[in-house]
Short mmCIF file of C-alpha atoms in Angstrom, two decimals:
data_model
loop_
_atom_site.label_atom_id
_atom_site.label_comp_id
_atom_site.label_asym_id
_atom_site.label_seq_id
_atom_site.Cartn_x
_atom_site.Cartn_y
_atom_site.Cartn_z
CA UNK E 1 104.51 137.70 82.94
CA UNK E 2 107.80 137.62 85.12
CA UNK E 3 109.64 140.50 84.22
CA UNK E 4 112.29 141.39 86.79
CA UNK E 5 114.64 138.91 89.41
CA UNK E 6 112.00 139.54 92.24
CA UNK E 7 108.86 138.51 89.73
CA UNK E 8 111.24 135.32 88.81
CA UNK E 9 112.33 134.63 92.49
CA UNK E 10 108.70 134.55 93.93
CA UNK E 11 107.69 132.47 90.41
CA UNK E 12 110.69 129.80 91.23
CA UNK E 13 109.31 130.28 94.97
CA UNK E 14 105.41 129.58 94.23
CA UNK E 15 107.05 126.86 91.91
CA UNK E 16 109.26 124.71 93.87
CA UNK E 17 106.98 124.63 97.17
CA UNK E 18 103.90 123.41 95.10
CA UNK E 19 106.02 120.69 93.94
CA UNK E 20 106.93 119.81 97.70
CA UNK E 21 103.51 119.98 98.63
CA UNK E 22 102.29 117.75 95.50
CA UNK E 23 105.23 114.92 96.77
CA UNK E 24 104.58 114.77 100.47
CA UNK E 25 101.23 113.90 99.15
CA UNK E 26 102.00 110.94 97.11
CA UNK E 27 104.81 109.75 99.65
CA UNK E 28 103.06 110.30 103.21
CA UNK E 29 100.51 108.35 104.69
CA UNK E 30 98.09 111.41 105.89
CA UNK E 31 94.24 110.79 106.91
CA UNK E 32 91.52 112.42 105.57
CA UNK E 33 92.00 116.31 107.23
CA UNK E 34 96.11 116.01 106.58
CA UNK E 35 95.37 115.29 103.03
CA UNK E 36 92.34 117.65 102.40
CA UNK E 37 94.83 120.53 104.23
CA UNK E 38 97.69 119.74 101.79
CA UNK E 39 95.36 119.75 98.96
CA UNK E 40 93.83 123.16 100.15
CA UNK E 41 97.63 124.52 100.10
CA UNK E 42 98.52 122.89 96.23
CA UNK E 43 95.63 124.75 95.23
CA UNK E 44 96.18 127.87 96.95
CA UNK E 45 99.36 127.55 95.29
CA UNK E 46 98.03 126.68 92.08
CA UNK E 47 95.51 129.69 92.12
CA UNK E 48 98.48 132.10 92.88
CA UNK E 49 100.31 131.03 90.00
CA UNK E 50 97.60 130.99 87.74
CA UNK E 51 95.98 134.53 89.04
CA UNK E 52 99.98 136.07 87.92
CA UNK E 53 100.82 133.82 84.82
CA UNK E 54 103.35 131.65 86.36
CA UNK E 55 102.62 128.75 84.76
CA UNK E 56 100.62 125.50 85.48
CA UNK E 57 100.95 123.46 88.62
CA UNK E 58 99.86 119.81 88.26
CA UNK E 59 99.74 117.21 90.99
CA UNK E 60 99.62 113.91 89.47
CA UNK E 61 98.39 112.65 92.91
CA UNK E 62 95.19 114.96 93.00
CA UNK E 63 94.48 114.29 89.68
CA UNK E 64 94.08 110.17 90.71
CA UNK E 65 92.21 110.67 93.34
CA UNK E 66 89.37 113.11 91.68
#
C-alpha cells in the first residue's frame, strides 16, 4: 500500500516508465533481442509493482504477441 509522498513518488515512477516501455514497443521497429530486452524490462517492472501493491501493469502489445 502507498502510504507516504516517497511510497507514491516511486509508485507514479514504476508507473509511468512501464508505460514508456510498453509504447516504444508497439511504436518501434526492434528485432528479436531489442524486443525480448524491452519485454524483460516491462516485466521487471511489472514484478516490482506487483511484489509492493502498486497496481497492475498491462502491455496490450505483449499480450498480442503471446
Amino acid at each position: 500500500m502507498v502510504n507516504t509522498f516517497n511510497e507514491s513518488a516511486i509508485a507514479t515512477y514504476l508507473k509511468t516508465t512501464g508505460e514508456e516501455l510498453c509504447e516504444q514497443l508497439g511504436t518501434q521497429d526492434l528485432d528479436e533481442t531489442g524486443r525480448a530486452r524491452l519485454e524483460g524490462k516491462v516485466e521487471a517492472y511489472r514484478q516490482m509493482m506487483e511484489r509492493f501493491e502498486l497496481g497492475e501493469l498491462e502491455c496490450e502489445h505483449i499480450k498480442k504477441k503471446i
